[in-house]
Amino acid sequence: MDVNEFKKRGKEMIDFIAEYYENVDNMPPMSSVKPGYLYSLIPHEAPEEPESFENIQQDIETKIMPGMMHWQSSNFFGWYPSSGSFPAMLGDMVSSMFSIIGFNWICSPAATELETVVMDWLGKLIGLDSRFMAIKEDGTEGDGGGVIQGTASEAHIVVMIAAREMAVDRLKSYGMNSNDIDMIRHTLVAYFSDQTHSAGQKATSIIGCQARIIPSDASFRLTKCALQAAITKDRQDGLIPFFVCATFGTTNTAAIDDLYGIADVADSEHLWLHIDAAYAGAALVCPEFRPLARGIERAHSFNFNAHKWLLTNFDCSALWVADSTHLVNALSIEREYLPKVKGATDFVKDYRNWELPLGRRFRSLKLWFVMRMYGASGIRAYIRKHVKEAKWLEAQLLEDGRFEIMAPVVFGLVVFRVKSGIIAGSACDVNKTNAELVRRINNDGRVFL
């Protein structure tokens, strides 16, 4: 494909994408293919000779499209959204054009510096404390800053590694040497509620520490008292608490943990406090939601997925740390093929030391496009529209009389169930009743739950 054919095919692909979005609401949102369907439709080896673009395009429509779940359909209600927008797609196109591997500032100064600036923009837009900003109000470099991760799961691992580094430094300050510390690393304990995303527990498996899962309260929240009790018991058993994750908008119910109370415990027990706001963090662009987040200003790290509810195509997970020292110390490895800037290094960030991979894409471009083309007012309107729609659905369900709301409707999530015995054949088992309702809805094919 030369540049002239690229121009032609690129315009055709833009038309194809636009037509998809114009018609996606008319398609069944859920794929109905069976496992292994594609293996029987495509060759089992790569082609020896080049194939035409027309053949590839036809295969997308006839072989790939039937196996797609249409996440961008307004009839898709299966999980938290994977939001996207045309500005973000355009930003991704420019990123693909450059095709850089931006592991440090030298690789492409604009890629590093735009990420620094845009993450400060976004942090200010959601009302984060100035501790999390890379650039202070006086224009000098701060201790904190933001970095774009692939997912909140990656962010969990990264900040837990930083937390371990902080805990090790504390143990060394007590006079322990490295060999002694290596012998007790397995006694480090991270704390989560039974509503925390599974990424937290996976992170403990990866870094080799223990996970303590604490039962949530009747409102599905992790509380100060429950956390303190768990820590006290673990210390009595000779374990070393070092990390706690509080959630702003849990996966199951969008519940908000006792952020301020948990911060009290983290302060007194010298724990790293990470706040996972993967879904609901985007709501903080609207000032009316910020009182719900009291306590995040005391955290060591804060993360939310712009690709969930901020119009930015996957992947774009925004992570901030109040002090990057432990993060960089834990993840920095020097090699001769990783050159460093000589001389003045103000505002030079090697983001490879802020994440797990070495290579990284120019993801800040799509976030920059979104924030500029929507503006803060447009993003707020987008969030408020979804919240209004959720409130509307809640009212409709309650007015119907056959449903009950299982958790407060605060953001865009409505957690409801049909009352027991409503559906014939489900007797009085409320779980069977709701499983049958979901089965019937999904079998109908018009919407996906």
Tab-separated table of C-alpha atoms in Angstrom:
chain	number	residue	atom	x	y	z
A	1	MET	CA	0.000	0.000	0.000
A	2	ASP	CA	1.572	3.250	-1.120
A	3	VAL	CA	0.583	6.701	0.097
A	4	ASN	CA	-1.991	7.243	-2.651
A	5	GLU	CA	-3.793	4.000	-1.915
A	6	PHE	CA	-3.577	4.802	1.785
A	7	LYS	CA	-5.403	8.091	1.144
A	8	LYS	CA	-8.112	6.234	-0.769
A	9	ARG	CA	-8.513	3.359	1.694
A	10	GLY	CA	-8.268	5.668	4.696
A	11	LYS	CA	-11.213	7.720	3.467
A	12	GLU	CA	-13.152	4.525	2.819
A	13	MET	CA	-12.402	3.289	6.337
A	14	ILE	CA	-13.556	6.578	7.865
A	15	ASP	CA	-16.829	6.190	5.945
A	16	PHE	CA	-17.127	2.606	7.162
A	17	ILE	CA	-16.620	3.672	10.788
A	18	ALA	CA	-19.109	6.536	10.453
A	19	GLU	CA	-21.731	4.223	8.947
A	20	TYR	CA	-21.156	1.742	11.760
A	21	TYR	CA	-21.919	4.404	14.353
A	22	GLU	CA	-24.958	5.583	12.415
A	23	ASN	CA	-26.401	2.057	12.445
A	24	VAL	CA	-25.026	0.422	15.606
A	25	ASP	CA	-28.259	0.943	17.556
A	26	ASN	CA	-30.119	-1.110	14.947
A	27	MET	CA	-27.837	-4.130	15.436
A	28	PRO	CA	-28.356	-6.799	18.124
A	29	PRO	CA	-25.899	-5.676	20.822
A	30	MET	CA	-24.860	-9.207	21.805
A	31	SER	CA	-23.014	-11.624	19.556
A	32	SER	CA	-24.694	-14.997	19.094
A	33	VAL	CA	-21.732	-16.968	17.715
A	34	LYS	CA	-20.490	-20.158	19.372
A	35	PRO	CA	-16.936	-20.665	20.686
A	36	GLY	CA	-14.542	-21.551	17.880
A	37	TYR	CA	-16.694	-20.052	15.126
A	38	LEU	CA	-13.858	-18.026	13.598
A	39	TYR	CA	-11.409	-20.904	13.369
A	40	SER	CA	-13.604	-22.592	10.794
A	41	LEU	CA	-14.019	-19.411	8.716
A	42	ILE	CA	-10.466	-18.202	8.183
A	43	PRO	CA	-7.319	-19.976	6.891
A	44	HIS	CA	-5.109	-21.667	9.444
A	45	GLU	CA	-1.922	-20.077	8.090
A	46	ALA	CA	-0.938	-16.547	7.099
A	47	PRO	CA	-1.238	-15.840	3.347
A	48	GLU	CA	1.899	-16.317	1.279
A	49	GLU	CA	0.954	-13.555	-1.175
A	50	PRO	CA	-0.593	-10.125	-0.469
A	51	GLU	CA	-4.368	-9.918	-0.366
A	52	SER	CA	-6.533	-7.047	-1.540
A	53	PHE	CA	-8.021	-4.461	0.772
A	54	GLU	CA	-11.469	-5.335	-0.637
A	55	ASN	CA	-11.122	-8.941	0.554
A	56	ILE	CA	-10.028	-7.845	4.008
A	57	GLN	CA	-12.909	-5.376	4.255
A	58	GLN	CA	-15.373	-8.064	3.206
A	59	ASP	CA	-14.030	-10.403	5.893
A	60	ILE	CA	-14.485	-7.698	8.529
A	61	GLU	CA	-18.140	-7.401	7.600
A	62	THR	CA	-18.914	-11.109	7.150
A	63	LYS	CA	-16.584	-12.847	9.633
A	64	ILE	CA	-15.467	-10.370	12.294
A	65	MET	CA	-18.643	-8.318	12.729
A	66	PRO	CA	-20.839	-11.323	13.723
A	67	GLY	CA	-18.472	-12.061	16.598
A	68	MET	CA	-18.473	-8.548	18.017
A	69	MET	CA	-20.280	-7.336	21.110
A	70	HIS	CA	-21.374	-3.792	20.306
A	71	TRP	CA	-20.216	-1.868	23.357
A	72	GLN	CA	-21.009	1.493	21.756
A	73	SER	CA	-24.675	0.616	21.192
A	74	SER	CA	-27.224	2.486	23.294
A	75	ASN	CA	-28.762	-0.970	23.886
A	76	PHE	CA	-25.640	-2.290	25.630
A	77	PHE	CA	-25.978	-2.461	29.434
A	78	GLY	CA	-23.704	-5.399	30.211
A	79	TRP	CA	-20.850	-3.765	32.154
A	80	TYR	CA	-19.530	-0.335	32.937
A	81	PRO	CA	-19.179	1.533	29.640
A	82	SER	CA	-16.198	1.631	27.328
A	83	SER	CA	-16.763	5.177	26.227
A	84	GLY	CA	-15.378	6.591	23.035
A	85	SER	CA	-15.747	9.596	20.792
A	86	PHE	CA	-14.772	10.799	17.352
A	87	PRO	CA	-12.231	13.312	18.731
A	88	ALA	CA	-10.507	10.492	20.623
A	89	MET	CA	-10.415	8.362	17.464
A	90	LEU	CA	-8.783	11.217	15.588
A	91	GLY	CA	-6.204	11.581	18.343
A	92	ASP	CA	-5.472	7.856	18.102
A	93	MET	CA	-4.992	8.234	14.350
A	94	VAL	CA	-2.344	10.911	14.893
A	95	SER	CA	-0.673	8.709	17.522
A	96	SER	CA	-0.571	5.851	15.003
A	97	MET	CA	0.884	8.233	12.442
A	98	PHE	CA	3.876	9.012	14.661
A	99	SER	CA	4.196	5.360	15.796
A	100	ILE	CA	6.700	6.203	18.527
A	101	ILE	CA	7.877	4.099	21.457
A	102	GLY	CA	8.023	6.862	24.024
A	103	PHE	CA	9.840	5.323	26.955
A	104	ASN	CA	11.659	8.530	27.901
A	105	TRP	CA	11.821	12.245	27.157
A	106	ILE	CA	14.540	11.938	24.498
A	107	CYS	CA	12.404	9.533	22.418
A	108	SER	CA	9.926	12.336	21.652
A	109	PRO	CA	9.908	15.362	23.964
A	110	ALA	CA	6.399	16.384	22.890
A	111	ALA	CA	4.951	12.996	23.889
A	112	THR	CA	6.343	13.250	27.412
A	113	GLU	CA	5.559	16.910	27.950
A	114	LEU	CA	2.035	16.743	26.539
A	115	GLU	CA	1.245	13.887	28.916
A	116	THR	CA	2.568	15.914	31.850
A	117	VAL	CA	0.488	18.936	30.886
A	118	VAL	CA	-2.695	17.067	29.965
A	119	MET	CA	-2.631	15.023	33.177
A	120	ASP	CA	-2.377	18.284	35.129
A	121	TRP	CA	-5.325	19.611	33.086
A	122	LEU	CA	-7.367	16.537	33.919
A	123	GLY	CA	-6.352	16.559	37.584
A	124	LYS	CA	-7.488	20.156	37.946
A	125	LEU	CA	-10.688	19.402	36.032
A	126	ILE	CA	-11.714	16.740	38.577
A	127	GLY	CA	-10.619	18.865	41.533
A	128	LEU	CA	-7.550	16.931	42.664
A	129	ASP	CA	-5.409	18.465	45.360
A	130	SER	CA	-2.355	20.406	44.190
A	131	ARG	CA	-0.142	17.658	45.705
A	132	PHE	CA	-0.977	15.542	42.656
A	133	MET	CA	0.082	18.129	40.091
A	134	ALA	CA	3.380	17.818	38.212
A	135	ILE	CA	3.758	21.574	37.871
A	136	LYS	CA	3.147	23.922	40.789
A	137	GLU	CA	1.212	27.163	40.532
A	138	ASP	CA	4.502	29.086	40.522
A	139	GLY	CA	5.671	27.137	37.461
A	140	THR	CA	8.221	24.984	39.270
A	141	GLU	CA	8.246	21.195	39.224
A	142	GLY	CA	6.239	19.407	41.917
A	143	ASP	CA	6.815	16.083	43.666
A	144	GLY	CA	3.655	14.494	42.275
A	145	GLY	CA	2.113	14.135	38.864
A	146	GLY	CA	-0.001	12.031	36.585
A	147	VAL	CA	0.779	9.242	34.151
A	148	ILE	CA	-1.421	7.344	31.695
A	149	GLN	CA	-1.585	3.610	32.341
A	150	GLY	CA	-3.288	1.018	30.164
A	151	THR	CA	-5.858	-0.017	32.768
A	152	ALA	CA	-6.740	0.421	36.429
A	153	SER	CA	-5.383	-3.090	36.948
A	154	GLU	CA	-1.943	-1.918	35.825
A	155	ALA	CA	-2.259	1.108	38.091
A	156	HIS	CA	-2.990	-1.190	41.040
A	157	ILE	CA	0.221	-3.132	40.467
A	158	VAL	CA	2.335	-0.025	39.953
A	159	VAL	CA	1.220	1.745	43.121
A	160	MET	CA	1.458	-1.442	45.174
A	161	ILE	CA	5.100	-1.784	44.110
A	162	ALA	CA	5.641	1.837	45.180
A	163	ALA	CA	3.904	1.104	48.479
A	164	ARG	CA	6.205	-1.860	49.062
A	165	GLU	CA	9.185	0.411	48.415
A	166	MET	CA	7.849	2.847	51.008
A	167	ALA	CA	7.352	0.027	53.514
A	168	VAL	CA	10.875	-1.302	52.918
A	169	ASP	CA	12.334	2.160	53.504
A	170	ARG	CA	10.481	2.336	56.790
A	171	LEU	CA	11.803	-1.078	57.854
A	172	LYS	CA	15.334	0.037	56.994
A	173	SER	CA	14.846	3.108	59.167
A	174	TYR	CA	14.193	0.702	62.044
A	175	GLY	CA	17.635	-0.827	61.500
A	176	MET	CA	16.744	-3.866	59.385
A	177	ASN	CA	19.114	-4.832	56.567
A	178	SER	CA	18.157	-5.993	53.087
A	179	ASN	CA	18.589	-9.695	53.866
A	180	ASP	CA	16.313	-9.464	56.894
A	181	ILE	CA	13.707	-7.598	54.870
A	182	ASP	CA	13.807	-10.169	52.065
A	183	MET	CA	13.000	-12.853	54.627
A	184	ILE	CA	9.801	-11.113	55.720
A	185	ARG	CA	8.463	-9.680	52.443
A	186	HIS	CA	5.811	-12.395	52.398
A	187	THR	CA	4.362	-10.988	55.629
A	188	LEU	CA	3.399	-7.697	53.974
A	189	VAL	CA	-0.396	-7.325	53.871
A	190	ALA	CA	-2.601	-5.270	51.537
A	191	TYR	CA	-6.207	-4.495	52.494
A	192	PHE	CA	-9.352	-4.516	50.364
A	193	SER	CA	-13.061	-4.907	50.879
A	194	ASP	CA	-15.115	-7.734	49.435
A	195	GLN	CA	-16.345	-5.143	46.913
A	196	THR	CA	-12.901	-4.001	45.720
A	197	HIS	CA	-12.126	-4.796	42.097
A	198	SER	CA	-10.362	-8.127	41.573
A	199	ALA	CA	-7.341	-6.216	40.245
A	200	GLY	CA	-6.247	-5.526	43.808
A	201	GLN	CA	-6.020	-9.172	44.771
A	202	LYS	CA	-4.300	-9.994	41.471
A	203	ALA	CA	-1.690	-7.335	42.239
A	204	THR	CA	-0.847	-9.023	45.549
A	205	SER	CA	-0.293	-12.302	43.714
A	206	ILE	CA	2.059	-10.597	41.283
A	207	ILE	CA	4.231	-8.795	43.848
A	208	GLY	CA	4.142	-11.642	46.385
A	209	CYS	CA	2.342	-10.171	49.379
A	210	GLN	CA	-0.799	-11.163	51.265
A	211	ALA	CA	-4.307	-9.889	50.569
A	212	ARG	CA	-6.750	-9.284	53.389
A	213	ILE	CA	-10.363	-9.137	52.193
A	214	ILE	CA	-12.556	-7.267	54.682
A	215	PRO	CA	-16.354	-7.667	54.697
A	216	SER	CA	-18.179	-4.503	53.642
A	217	ASP	CA	-21.039	-3.005	55.635
A	218	ALA	CA	-24.756	-3.053	54.795
A	219	SER	CA	-24.152	-0.257	52.259
A	220	PHE	CA	-21.371	-2.256	50.546
A	221	ARG	CA	-18.678	0.093	51.916
A	222	LEU	CA	-15.293	-0.470	53.518
A	223	THR	CA	-15.365	1.306	56.872
A	224	LYS	CA	-12.748	2.784	59.145
A	225	CYS	CA	-13.620	0.470	62.026
A	226	ALA	CA	-13.491	-2.709	59.972
A	227	LEU	CA	-10.121	-1.744	58.481
A	228	GLN	CA	-8.636	-0.865	61.872
A	229	ALA	CA	-9.815	-4.151	63.390
A	230	ALA	CA	-8.243	-6.172	60.569
A	231	ILE	CA	-4.941	-4.315	60.862
A	232	THR	CA	-4.826	-4.719	64.647
A	233	LYS	CA	-5.316	-8.483	64.369
A	234	ASP	CA	-2.702	-8.833	61.653
A	235	ARG	CA	-0.131	-6.915	63.661
A	236	GLN	CA	-0.823	-9.190	66.623
A	237	ASP	CA	-0.156	-12.139	64.302
A	238	GLY	CA	3.224	-10.753	63.302
A	239	LEU	CA	2.219	-9.437	59.883
A	240	ILE	CA	3.157	-6.073	58.346
A	241	PRO	CA	0.290	-3.925	56.952
A	242	PHE	CA	1.535	-1.672	54.160
A	243	PHE	CA	-1.248	-0.850	51.664
A	244	VAL	CA	-4.981	-0.194	51.548
A	245	CYS	CA	-7.257	0.388	48.571
A	246	ALA	CA	-10.388	2.476	49.037
A	247	THR	CA	-12.919	2.651	46.229
A	248	PHE	CA	-14.874	5.607	44.902
A	249	GLY	CA	-17.643	3.819	43.016
A	250	THR	CA	-17.348	0.046	43.419
A	251	THR	CA	-17.901	-2.327	40.510
A	252	ASN	CA	-21.028	-4.019	41.863
A	253	THR	CA	-22.996	-1.085	43.253
A	254	ALA	CA	-20.973	2.143	42.728
A	255	ALA	CA	-20.658	2.390	46.515
A	256	ILE	CA	-18.207	4.869	48.027
A	257	ASP	CA	-15.958	3.632	50.812
A	258	ASP	CA	-15.383	5.668	53.973
A	259	LEU	CA	-12.543	7.558	52.297
A	260	TYR	CA	-11.827	10.012	55.096
A	261	GLY	CA	-11.993	7.382	57.836
A	262	ILE	CA	-9.756	5.040	55.849
A	263	ALA	CA	-7.309	7.919	55.384
A	264	ASP	CA	-7.217	8.324	59.174
A	265	VAL	CA	-6.223	4.678	59.560
A	266	ALA	CA	-3.691	4.849	56.733
A	267	ASP	CA	-2.045	7.869	58.365
A	268	SER	CA	-1.823	6.331	61.827
A	269	GLU	CA	-0.700	2.910	60.575
A	270	HIS	CA	1.736	4.230	57.905
A	271	LEU	CA	-0.082	2.576	55.012
A	272	TRP	CA	-0.049	3.658	51.388
A	273	LEU	CA	-3.592	4.754	50.539
A	274	HIS	CA	-4.675	4.156	46.953
A	275	ILE	CA	-8.092	5.274	45.750
A	276	ASP	CA	-9.571	3.297	42.877
A	277	ALA	CA	-12.174	5.436	41.108
A	278	ALA	CA	-12.022	3.541	37.809
A	279	TYR	CA	-15.635	4.278	36.870
A	280	ALA	CA	-16.961	7.052	39.082
A	281	GLY	CA	-13.876	9.255	39.097
A	282	ALA	CA	-15.038	10.884	35.866
A	283	ALA	CA	-18.061	12.288	37.725
A	284	LEU	CA	-15.721	14.572	39.662
A	285	VAL	CA	-15.579	16.896	36.654
A	286	CYS	CA	-18.957	18.029	38.048
A	287	PRO	CA	-18.443	20.000	41.283
A	288	GLU	CA	-21.656	18.658	42.818
A	289	PHE	CA	-20.076	15.209	43.201
A	290	ARG	CA	-16.866	16.346	44.893
A	291	PRO	CA	-18.248	16.391	48.466
A	292	LEU	CA	-18.715	12.613	48.074
A	293	ALA	CA	-14.959	12.272	47.539
A	294	ARG	CA	-13.812	13.962	50.748
A	295	GLY	CA	-10.582	12.233	51.717
A	296	ILE	CA	-8.971	11.776	48.312
A	297	GLU	CA	-6.764	14.772	49.021
A	298	ARG	CA	-5.055	12.623	51.704
A	299	ALA	CA	-4.305	9.657	49.424
A	300	HIS	CA	-0.920	8.631	48.089
A	301	SER	CA	-2.406	7.751	44.694
A	302	PHE	CA	-5.649	8.168	42.769
A	303	ASN	CA	-6.779	6.481	39.564
A	304	PHE	CA	-9.724	6.530	37.194
A	305	ASN	CA	-10.328	5.243	33.678
A	306	ALA	CA	-10.911	7.996	31.144
A	307	HIS	CA	-11.887	5.173	28.788
A	308	LYS	CA	-14.864	4.287	30.982
A	309	TRP	CA	-16.823	7.519	31.300
A	310	LEU	CA	-14.767	10.372	29.840
A	311	LEU	CA	-15.238	9.967	26.091
A	312	THR	CA	-11.720	8.615	25.534
A	313	ASN	CA	-11.282	5.376	23.623
A	314	PHE	CA	-9.598	2.437	25.323
A	315	ASP	CA	-6.952	2.408	26.670
A	316	CYS	CA	-6.475	5.470	28.859
A	317	SER	CA	-6.266	4.996	32.630
A	318	ALA	CA	-5.291	8.153	34.501
A	319	LEU	CA	-3.092	7.647	37.580
A	320	TRP	CA	-1.753	10.341	39.883
A	321	VAL	CA	0.710	10.073	42.743
A	322	ALA	CA	1.266	12.731	45.373
A	323	ASP	CA	4.985	11.951	45.501
A	324	SER	CA	6.676	9.998	42.715
A	325	THR	CA	9.843	9.213	44.717
A	326	HIS	CA	8.963	5.671	45.792
A	327	LEU	CA	7.406	4.879	42.417
A	328	VAL	CA	10.488	5.941	40.441
A	329	ASN	CA	12.919	4.346	42.895
A	330	ALA	CA	11.094	1.031	42.664
A	331	LEU	CA	10.745	0.901	38.877
A	332	SER	CA	13.883	2.667	37.635
A	333	ILE	CA	16.483	0.444	35.944
A	334	GLU	CA	19.296	2.017	33.959
A	335	ARG	CA	20.851	0.596	30.789
A	336	GLU	CA	23.264	2.038	28.220
A	337	TYR	CA	20.533	1.922	25.560
A	338	LEU	CA	18.295	4.151	27.693
A	339	PRO	CA	20.020	7.553	27.413
A	340	LYS	CA	19.289	10.281	29.923
A	341	VAL	CA	19.103	14.022	29.427
A	342	LYS	CA	22.289	15.815	30.408
A	343	GLY	CA	22.255	19.189	32.044
A	344	ALA	CA	19.012	20.780	33.259
A	345	THR	CA	16.335	18.144	33.805
A	346	ASP	CA	13.412	20.230	35.019
A	347	PHE	CA	10.146	18.831	33.631
A	348	VAL	CA	11.949	15.819	32.116
A	349	LYS	CA	10.032	12.714	33.112
A	350	ASP	CA	11.007	9.235	32.010
A	351	TYR	CA	7.565	7.669	32.203
A	352	ARG	CA	9.043	4.201	31.739
A	353	ASN	CA	9.860	4.538	35.459
A	354	TRP	CA	6.189	5.201	36.244
A	355	GLU	CA	4.786	2.002	34.736
A	356	LEU	CA	5.443	-1.680	34.059
A	357	PRO	CA	6.256	-1.678	30.301
A	358	LEU	CA	9.269	0.036	28.803
A	359	GLY	CA	7.580	1.099	25.561
A	360	ARG	CA	4.532	3.303	25.615
A	361	ARG	CA	2.172	4.822	23.072
A	362	PHE	CA	1.363	8.514	22.613
A	363	ARG	CA	-1.953	8.150	24.492
A	364	SER	CA	-2.125	11.716	25.748
A	365	LEU	CA	-3.002	12.885	22.223
A	366	LYS	CA	-6.518	11.416	22.301
A	367	LEU	CA	-7.149	12.827	25.776
A	368	TRP	CA	-5.909	16.216	24.550
A	369	PHE	CA	-8.292	16.032	21.570
A	370	VAL	CA	-11.238	15.169	23.827
A	371	MET	CA	-10.592	17.900	26.366
A	372	ARG	CA	-10.124	20.546	23.678
A	373	MET	CA	-12.977	19.559	21.364
A	374	TYR	CA	-15.567	19.016	24.116
A	375	GLY	CA	-14.299	21.547	26.625
A	376	ALA	CA	-14.971	21.215	30.326
A	377	SER	CA	-18.598	22.285	29.815
A	378	GLY	CA	-19.215	19.592	27.204
A	379	ILE	CA	-17.720	16.855	29.383
A	380	ARG	CA	-19.807	17.954	32.373
A	381	ALA	CA	-22.946	17.938	30.227
A	382	TYR	CA	-22.134	14.403	29.076
A	383	ILE	CA	-21.782	13.130	32.666
A	384	ARG	CA	-24.886	14.937	33.918
A	385	LYS	CA	-26.963	13.542	31.058
A	386	HIS	CA	-26.081	9.975	32.068
A	387	VAL	CA	-26.844	10.638	35.724
A	388	LYS	CA	-30.201	12.152	34.759
A	389	GLU	CA	-31.000	9.084	32.664
A	390	ALA	CA	-30.127	6.788	35.578
A	391	LYS	CA	-32.447	8.755	37.868
A	392	TRP	CA	-35.183	8.462	35.229
A	393	LEU	CA	-34.773	4.686	35.077
A	394	GLU	CA	-34.869	4.435	38.866
A	395	ALA	CA	-38.162	6.354	38.930
A	396	GLN	CA	-39.657	4.147	36.197
A	397	LEU	CA	-38.734	0.940	38.002
A	398	LEU	CA	-40.185	2.137	41.290
A	399	GLU	CA	-43.366	3.354	39.619
A	400	ASP	CA	-43.800	-0.025	37.947
A	401	GLY	CA	-44.024	-1.705	41.331
A	402	ARG	CA	-42.465	-5.052	40.390
A	403	PHE	CA	-38.884	-3.970	41.049
A	404	GLU	CA	-36.780	-2.856	43.998
A	405	ILE	CA	-33.671	-0.655	43.990
A	406	MET	CA	-30.776	-2.387	45.754
A	407	ALA	CA	-28.308	0.514	46.117
A	408	PRO	CA	-28.493	4.314	45.981
A	409	VAL	CA	-28.447	5.696	42.442
A	410	VAL	CA	-25.673	8.275	42.613
A	411	PHE	CA	-23.918	8.082	39.247
A	412	GLY	CA	-24.953	6.310	36.041
A	413	LEU	CA	-25.463	2.838	37.550
A	414	VAL	CA	-28.882	1.512	38.556
A	415	VAL	CA	-28.769	-1.656	40.665
A	416	PHE	CA	-32.221	-3.247	40.719
A	417	ARG	CA	-33.948	-6.598	40.888
A	418	VAL	CA	-37.376	-7.936	40.172
A	419	LYS	CA	-39.272	-9.004	43.266
A	420	SER	CA	-39.567	-12.711	43.975
A	421	GLY	CA	-42.464	-14.615	42.462
A	422	ILE	CA	-43.133	-12.073	39.718
A	423	ILE	CA	-42.071	-14.397	36.907
A	424	ALA	CA	-44.057	-17.597	36.491
A	425	GLY	CA	-42.065	-20.735	37.203
A	426	SER	CA	-39.461	-19.042	39.388
A	427	ALA	CA	-41.348	-19.744	42.635
A	428	CYS	CA	-40.154	-17.564	45.508
A	429	ASP	CA	-36.426	-17.742	44.834
A	430	VAL	CA	-35.420	-14.143	44.095
A	431	ASN	CA	-32.117	-15.162	42.492
A	432	LYS	CA	-33.817	-17.585	40.108
A	433	THR	CA	-36.431	-14.952	39.308
A	434	ASN	CA	-33.803	-12.420	38.292
A	435	ALA	CA	-31.701	-14.956	36.412
A	436	GLU	CA	-34.776	-15.867	34.412
A	437	LEU	CA	-35.551	-12.215	33.683
A	438	VAL	CA	-32.025	-11.597	32.379
A	439	ARG	CA	-32.166	-14.776	30.308
A	440	ARG	CA	-35.408	-13.716	28.645
A	441	ILE	CA	-34.173	-10.190	27.942
A	442	ASN	CA	-30.906	-11.371	26.395
A	443	ASN	CA	-32.639	-14.087	24.380
A	444	ASP	CA	-34.941	-11.421	22.948
A	445	GLY	CA	-31.819	-9.794	21.505
A	446	ARG	CA	-32.854	-6.141	21.521
A	447	VAL	CA	-30.765	-5.181	24.552
A	448	PHE	CA	-27.943	-6.795	26.516
A	449	LEU	CA	-27.891	-7.026	30.287
